[in-house]
mmCIF file of C-alpha atoms in Angstrom:
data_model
loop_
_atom_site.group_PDB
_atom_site.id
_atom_site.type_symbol
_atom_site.label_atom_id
_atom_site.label_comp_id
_atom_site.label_asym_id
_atom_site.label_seq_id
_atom_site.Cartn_x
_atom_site.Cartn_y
_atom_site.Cartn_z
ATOM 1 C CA UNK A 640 91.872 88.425 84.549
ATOM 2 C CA UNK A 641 91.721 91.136 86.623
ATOM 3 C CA UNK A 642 93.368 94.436 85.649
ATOM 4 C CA UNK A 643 96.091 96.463 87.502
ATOM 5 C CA UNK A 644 95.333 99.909 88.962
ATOM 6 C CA UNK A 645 96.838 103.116 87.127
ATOM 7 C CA UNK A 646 98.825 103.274 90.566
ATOM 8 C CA UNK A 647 100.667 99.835 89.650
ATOM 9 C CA UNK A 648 100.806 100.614 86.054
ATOM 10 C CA UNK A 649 102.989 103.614 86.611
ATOM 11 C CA UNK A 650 105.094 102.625 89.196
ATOM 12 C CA UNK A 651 105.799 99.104 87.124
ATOM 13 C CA UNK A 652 106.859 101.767 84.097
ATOM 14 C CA UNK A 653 109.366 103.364 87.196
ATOM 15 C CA UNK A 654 110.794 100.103 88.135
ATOM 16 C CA UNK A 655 111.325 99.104 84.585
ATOM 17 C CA UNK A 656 113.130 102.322 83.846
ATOM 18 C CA UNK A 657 114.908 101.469 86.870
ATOM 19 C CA UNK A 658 116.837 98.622 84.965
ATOM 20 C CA UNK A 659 118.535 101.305 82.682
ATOM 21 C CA UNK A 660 120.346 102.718 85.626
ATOM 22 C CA UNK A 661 124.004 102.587 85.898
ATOM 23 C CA UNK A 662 124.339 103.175 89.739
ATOM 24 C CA UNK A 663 125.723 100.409 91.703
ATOM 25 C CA UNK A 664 124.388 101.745 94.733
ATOM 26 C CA UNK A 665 121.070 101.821 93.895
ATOM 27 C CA UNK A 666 119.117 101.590 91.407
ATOM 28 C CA UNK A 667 115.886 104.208 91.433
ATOM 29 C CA UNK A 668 113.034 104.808 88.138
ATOM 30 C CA UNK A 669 110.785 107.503 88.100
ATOM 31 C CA UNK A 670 108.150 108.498 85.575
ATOM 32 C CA UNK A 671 106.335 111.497 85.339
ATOM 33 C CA UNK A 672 101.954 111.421 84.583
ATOM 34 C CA UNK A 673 99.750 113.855 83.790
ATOM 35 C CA UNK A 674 95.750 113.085 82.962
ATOM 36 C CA UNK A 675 96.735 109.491 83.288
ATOM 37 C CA UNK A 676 99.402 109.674 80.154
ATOM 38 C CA UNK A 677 102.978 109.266 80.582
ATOM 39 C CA UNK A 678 104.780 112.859 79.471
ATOM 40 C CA UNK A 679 108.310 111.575 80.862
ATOM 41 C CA UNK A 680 110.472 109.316 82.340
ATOM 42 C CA UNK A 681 113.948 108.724 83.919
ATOM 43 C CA UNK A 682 116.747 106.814 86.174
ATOM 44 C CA UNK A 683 119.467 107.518 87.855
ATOM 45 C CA UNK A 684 122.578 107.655 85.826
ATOM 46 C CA UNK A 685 125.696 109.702 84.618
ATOM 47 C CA UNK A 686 125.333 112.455 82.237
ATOM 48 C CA UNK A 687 124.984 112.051 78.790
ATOM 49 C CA UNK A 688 128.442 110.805 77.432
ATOM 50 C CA UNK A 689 129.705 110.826 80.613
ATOM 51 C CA UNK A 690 131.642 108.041 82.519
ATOM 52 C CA UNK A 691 129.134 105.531 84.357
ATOM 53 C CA UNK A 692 129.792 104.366 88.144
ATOM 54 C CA UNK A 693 128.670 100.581 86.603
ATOM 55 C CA UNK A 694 132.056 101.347 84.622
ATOM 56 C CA UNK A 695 134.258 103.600 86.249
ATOM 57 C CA UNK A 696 133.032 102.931 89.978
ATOM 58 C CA UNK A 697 130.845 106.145 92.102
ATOM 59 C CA UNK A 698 132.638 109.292 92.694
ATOM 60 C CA UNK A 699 131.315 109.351 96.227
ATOM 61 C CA UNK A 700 131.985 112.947 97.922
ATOM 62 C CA UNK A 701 129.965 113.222 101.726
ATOM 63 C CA UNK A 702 128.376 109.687 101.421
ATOM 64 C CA UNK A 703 126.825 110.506 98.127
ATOM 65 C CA UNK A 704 127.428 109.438 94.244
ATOM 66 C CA UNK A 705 128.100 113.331 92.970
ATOM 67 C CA UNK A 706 128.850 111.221 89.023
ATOM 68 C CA UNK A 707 124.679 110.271 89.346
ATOM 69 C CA UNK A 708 121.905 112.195 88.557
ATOM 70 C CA UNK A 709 118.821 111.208 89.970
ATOM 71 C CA UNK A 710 115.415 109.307 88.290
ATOM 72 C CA UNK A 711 113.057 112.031 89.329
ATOM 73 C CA UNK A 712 115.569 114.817 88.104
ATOM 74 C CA UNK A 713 115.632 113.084 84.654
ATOM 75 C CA UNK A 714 112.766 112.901 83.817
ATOM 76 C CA UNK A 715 111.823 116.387 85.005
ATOM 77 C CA UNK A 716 114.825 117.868 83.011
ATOM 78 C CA UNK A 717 113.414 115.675 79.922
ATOM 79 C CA UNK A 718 110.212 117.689 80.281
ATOM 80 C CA UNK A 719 112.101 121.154 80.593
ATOM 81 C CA UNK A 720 114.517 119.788 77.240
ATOM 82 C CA UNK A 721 110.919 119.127 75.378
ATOM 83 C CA UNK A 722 109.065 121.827 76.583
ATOM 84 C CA UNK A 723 106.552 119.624 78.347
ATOM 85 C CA UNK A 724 104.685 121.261 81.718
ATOM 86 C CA UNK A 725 105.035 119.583 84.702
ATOM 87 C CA UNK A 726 102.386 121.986 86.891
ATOM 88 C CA UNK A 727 99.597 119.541 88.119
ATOM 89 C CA UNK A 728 101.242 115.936 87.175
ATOM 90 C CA UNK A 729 102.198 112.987 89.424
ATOM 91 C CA UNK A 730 105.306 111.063 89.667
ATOM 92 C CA UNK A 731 106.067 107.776 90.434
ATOM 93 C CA UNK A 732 109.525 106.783 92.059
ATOM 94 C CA UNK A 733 110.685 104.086 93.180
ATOM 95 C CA UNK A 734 111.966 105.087 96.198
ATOM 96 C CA UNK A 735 111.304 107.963 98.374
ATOM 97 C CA UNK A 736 113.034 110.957 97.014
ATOM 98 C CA UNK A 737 115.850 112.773 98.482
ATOM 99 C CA UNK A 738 115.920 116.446 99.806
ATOM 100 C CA UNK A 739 117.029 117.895 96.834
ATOM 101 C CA UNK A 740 114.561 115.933 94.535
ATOM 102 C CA UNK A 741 111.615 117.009 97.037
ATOM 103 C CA UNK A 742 112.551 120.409 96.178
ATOM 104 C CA UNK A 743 112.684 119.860 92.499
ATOM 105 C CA UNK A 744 109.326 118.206 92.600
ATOM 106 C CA UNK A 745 107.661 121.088 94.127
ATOM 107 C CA UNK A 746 109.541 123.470 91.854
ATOM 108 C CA UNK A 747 108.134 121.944 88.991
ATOM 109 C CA UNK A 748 104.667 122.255 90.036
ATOM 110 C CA UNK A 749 103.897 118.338 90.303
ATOM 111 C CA UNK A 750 101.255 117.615 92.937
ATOM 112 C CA UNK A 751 101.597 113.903 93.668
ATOM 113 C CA UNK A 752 104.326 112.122 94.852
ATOM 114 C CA UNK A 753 103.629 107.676 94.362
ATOM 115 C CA UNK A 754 107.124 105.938 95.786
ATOM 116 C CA UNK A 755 107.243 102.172 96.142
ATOM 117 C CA UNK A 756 109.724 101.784 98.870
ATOM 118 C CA UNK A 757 110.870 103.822 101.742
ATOM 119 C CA UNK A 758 114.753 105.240 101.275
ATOM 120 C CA UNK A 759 116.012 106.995 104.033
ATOM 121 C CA UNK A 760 113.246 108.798 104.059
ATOM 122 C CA UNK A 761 113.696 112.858 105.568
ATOM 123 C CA UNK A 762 111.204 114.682 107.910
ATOM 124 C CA UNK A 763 112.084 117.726 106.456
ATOM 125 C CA UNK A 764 111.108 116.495 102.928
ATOM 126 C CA UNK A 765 107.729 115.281 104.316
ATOM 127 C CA UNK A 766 107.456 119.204 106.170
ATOM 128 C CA UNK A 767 108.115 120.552 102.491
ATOM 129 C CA UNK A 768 105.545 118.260 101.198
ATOM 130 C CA UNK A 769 103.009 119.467 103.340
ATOM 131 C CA UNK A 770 103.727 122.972 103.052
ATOM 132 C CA UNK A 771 103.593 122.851 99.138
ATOM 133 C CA UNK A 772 100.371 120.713 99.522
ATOM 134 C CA UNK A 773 102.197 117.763 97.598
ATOM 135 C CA UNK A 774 100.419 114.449 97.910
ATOM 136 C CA UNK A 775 102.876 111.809 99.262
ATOM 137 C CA UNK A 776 101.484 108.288 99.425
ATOM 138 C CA UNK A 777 103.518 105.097 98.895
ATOM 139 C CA UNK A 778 102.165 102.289 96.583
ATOM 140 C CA UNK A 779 102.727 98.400 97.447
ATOM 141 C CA UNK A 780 103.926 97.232 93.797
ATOM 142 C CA UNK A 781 106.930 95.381 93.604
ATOM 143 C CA UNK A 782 106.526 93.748 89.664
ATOM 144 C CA UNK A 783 108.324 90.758 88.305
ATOM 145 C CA UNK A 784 109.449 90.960 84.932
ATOM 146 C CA UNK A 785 109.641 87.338 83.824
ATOM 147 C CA UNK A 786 110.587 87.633 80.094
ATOM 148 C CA UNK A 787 110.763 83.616 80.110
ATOM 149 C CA UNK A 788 107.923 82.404 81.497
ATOM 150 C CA UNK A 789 106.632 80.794 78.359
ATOM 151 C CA UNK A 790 109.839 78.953 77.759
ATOM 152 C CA UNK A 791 109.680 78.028 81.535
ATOM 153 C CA UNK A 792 106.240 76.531 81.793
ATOM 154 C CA UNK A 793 107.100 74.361 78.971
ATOM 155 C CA UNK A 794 110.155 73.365 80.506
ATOM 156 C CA UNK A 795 108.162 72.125 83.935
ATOM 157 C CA UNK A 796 105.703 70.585 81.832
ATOM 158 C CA UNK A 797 108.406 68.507 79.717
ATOM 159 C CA UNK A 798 110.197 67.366 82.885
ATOM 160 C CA UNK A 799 106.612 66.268 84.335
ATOM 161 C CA UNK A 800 106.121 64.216 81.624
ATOM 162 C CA UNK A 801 109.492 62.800 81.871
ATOM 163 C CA UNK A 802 108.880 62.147 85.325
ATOM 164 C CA UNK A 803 106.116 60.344 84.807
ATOM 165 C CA UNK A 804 107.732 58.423 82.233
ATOM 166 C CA UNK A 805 110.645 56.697 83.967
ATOM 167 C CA UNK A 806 108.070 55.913 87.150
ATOM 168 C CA UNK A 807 107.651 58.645 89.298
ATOM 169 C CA UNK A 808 104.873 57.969 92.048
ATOM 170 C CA UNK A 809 100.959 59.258 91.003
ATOM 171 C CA UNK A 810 101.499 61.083 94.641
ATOM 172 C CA UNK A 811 104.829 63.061 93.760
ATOM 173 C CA UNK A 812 103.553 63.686 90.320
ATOM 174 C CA UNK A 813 100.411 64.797 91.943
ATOM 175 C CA UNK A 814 102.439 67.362 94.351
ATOM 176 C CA UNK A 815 104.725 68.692 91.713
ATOM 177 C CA UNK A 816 101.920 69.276 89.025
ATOM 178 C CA UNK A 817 100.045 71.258 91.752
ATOM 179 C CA UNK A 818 103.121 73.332 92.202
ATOM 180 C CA UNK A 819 103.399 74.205 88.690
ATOM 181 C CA UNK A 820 99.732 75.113 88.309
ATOM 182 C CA UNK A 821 100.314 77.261 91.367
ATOM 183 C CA UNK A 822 103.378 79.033 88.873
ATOM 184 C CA UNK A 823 101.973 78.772 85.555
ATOM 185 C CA UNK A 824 98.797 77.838 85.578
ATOM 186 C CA UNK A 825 100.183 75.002 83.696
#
């Protein structure tokens, strides 16, 4: 088995924090790395005790969700609330930041910026980039978190047997066990 790079390591740890988000709009993880150890991580979400947009709807003002705060400004704030340093880390987001998170990013002294997918991504953030000599490069990681592949492979393999039980051809078994290798590795 072959190992995934610390690029797709990190950026799978942003897209799973991106399933605690409470955005309907869009849902956005971003963890912070320094010396190859995670020091923080965050999503996009409503302050703390404060009403959600996945229960109360967004409070859209210009186009934009003002009730949301945004991944990469979690998890920096969770370093500021610990007293962690942020001066030389990376961060990994799963979508290209906005203006305001560029700026935040630089702020806090982090010197890599890893995004997975391309979100209306500004020129003027990439100019600010460049002028702050941030590293911007965008990773090709889309994970799949199948919590029930177990249960699933046994499934196919229980149905194959069935199949072959009540007559199915040697050729269709044939086909459909190849599929399910192809899956499983059944």
């Amino acid at each position: 088995m072959e190992r995934i790079s610390w690029n797709e390591y990190f950026m799978a740890q942003s897209h799973l924090l991106s399933l605690r988000s409470t955005c309907t709009r869009l849902t956005v993880g971003a963890t912070i790395v320094r010396d190859k150890r995670i020091i923080a991580g965050g999503y996009n979400g409503s302050i703390a005790g404060g009403d959600h947009c996945i229960d109360k709807g967004c409070y859209v003002i210009d186009n934009h969700c003002v009730r949301t705060i945004h991944a990469e400004m979690n998890a920096i704030l969770q370093c500021a609330k610990f007293g962690v340093p942020t001066a030389e880390s990376d961060i990994y987001v799963t979508h290209f930041p906005c203006l305001q998170c560029c700026k935040a990013i630089i702020q806090a002294g982090i010197k890599t910026v890893y995004y997975a997918e391309d979100y209306k991504n500004h020129p003027y953030a990439m100019e600010l980039f460049s002028a702050a000599n941030v590293h911007v490069e965008k990773v090709d990681c889309k994970p799949s978190f199948d919590w029930n592949r177990q249960e699933k492979s046994e499934f196919i393999t229980n149905l194959l047997s069935e199949l072959e039980k009540n007559g199915a051809s040697e050729e269709s078994l044939a086909k459909l066990t190849s599929e399910a290798k192809k899956l499983f590795s059944v």
